[in-house]
Amino acid sequence: MEIERALKAELEAVILMRLGDQNVRSVDLDSIEVSEENFEIRITVFVKEEADPRELAQGYFGLTSGVRKTLGDKWRNFFPVITPVSENKVCA
């Protein structure tokens, strides 16, 4: 199974919207891998931001539910594992 291109764009938009209040300039889906064996969708997101990672982390609250809603019924049995990768070198 594979995530469609249009759905990838929707996922980027929902992630950016959720994190947008935290000084995020952009998000890019670096990779999306579907594990049918584990019923997971592993999403690696590259985040370009100006905020301290500790501030940015506050935007992650509710992110999983927003991504699940965007994935829709077709992917309802798969859990999204979202891994952010930041250009900011400050450690949280």
Coordinates of C-alpha atoms in Angstrom, one line a residue:
M1 CA 0.0 0.0 0.0
E2 CA 1.2 3.5 -0.7
I3 CA 0.1 7.0 0.2
E4 CA -1.2 9.0 -2.7
R5 CA 0.5 12.3 -3.8
A6 CA -2.6 14.4 -3.1
L7 CA -2.8 12.9 0.4
K8 CA 0.9 13.7 1.1
A9 CA 0.1 17.4 0.2
E10 CA -2.8 17.4 2.6
L11 CA -0.6 15.9 5.4
E12 CA 2.0 18.6 4.9
A13 CA -0.7 21.2 5.1
V14 CA -2.2 19.9 8.3
I15 CA 1.2 19.5 9.9
L16 CA 2.2 23.1 8.9
M17 CA -1.2 24.4 10.2
R18 CA -0.7 22.7 13.6
L19 CA 2.9 23.9 14.0
G20 CA 2.5 27.2 12.2
D21 CA 1.9 29.2 15.3
Q22 CA 5.4 28.1 16.6
N23 CA 7.4 30.2 14.1
V24 CA 7.6 27.4 11.5
R25 CA 8.6 28.5 8.0
S26 CA 7.9 25.3 6.3
V27 CA 7.4 21.5 6.6
D28 CA 8.4 18.9 4.1
L29 CA 7.5 15.3 4.2
D30 CA 11.0 13.7 4.0
S31 CA 9.6 10.2 3.9
I32 CA 6.4 8.1 4.4
E33 CA 6.7 4.4 4.9
V34 CA 3.7 2.1 5.3
S35 CA 4.2 -1.0 7.4
E36 CA 1.3 -3.4 6.7
E37 CA 2.8 -5.8 9.2
N38 CA 2.8 -3.4 12.1
F39 CA -0.2 -1.3 10.9
E40 CA 1.9 1.8 11.1
I41 CA 2.6 4.8 8.8
R42 CA 6.0 6.2 9.6
I43 CA 6.2 9.9 8.6
T44 CA 9.5 11.8 8.8
V45 CA 8.9 15.6 8.6
F46 CA 11.7 18.1 8.0
V47 CA 10.7 21.3 9.9
K48 CA 12.3 24.7 9.1
E49 CA 11.7 26.9 12.1
E50 CA 12.9 29.8 14.0
A51 CA 11.7 28.7 17.4
D52 CA 13.5 26.9 20.1
P53 CA 12.7 23.2 19.9
R54 CA 11.2 23.3 23.3
E55 CA 8.7 25.9 22.1
L56 CA 8.1 24.0 18.9
A57 CA 7.3 20.8 20.9
Q58 CA 4.1 22.5 22.3
G59 CA 2.7 22.4 18.7
Y60 CA 2.9 18.6 18.7
F61 CA 0.0 18.2 21.1
G62 CA -2.9 17.1 19.0
L63 CA -0.8 16.5 15.9
T64 CA -1.3 12.8 15.7
S65 CA -5.1 13.1 15.8
G66 CA -5.0 15.8 13.1
V67 CA -2.9 13.5 10.9
R68 CA -5.2 10.5 11.6
K69 CA -8.2 12.6 10.5
T70 CA -6.4 13.6 7.3
L71 CA -5.5 10.0 6.5
G72 CA -9.2 9.2 6.5
D73 CA -11.1 5.9 6.5
K74 CA -8.8 4.1 4.1
W75 CA -5.9 4.3 6.7
R76 CA -8.0 4.2 9.9
N77 CA -6.4 0.9 11.1
F78 CA -2.9 2.3 10.7
F79 CA -1.2 4.4 13.4
P80 CA 0.9 7.4 12.3
V81 CA 4.3 7.6 13.9
I82 CA 5.5 11.2 13.2
T83 CA 9.2 11.9 13.5
P84 CA 10.2 15.6 13.2
V85 CA 13.7 16.5 12.0
S86 CA 14.6 20.1 12.7
E87 CA 17.2 22.3 11.1
N88 CA 17.7 24.0 14.5
K89 CA 20.7 22.6 16.3
V90 CA 19.5 23.6 19.8
C91 CA 18.9 20.5 22.0
A92 CA 15.5 20.1 23.8

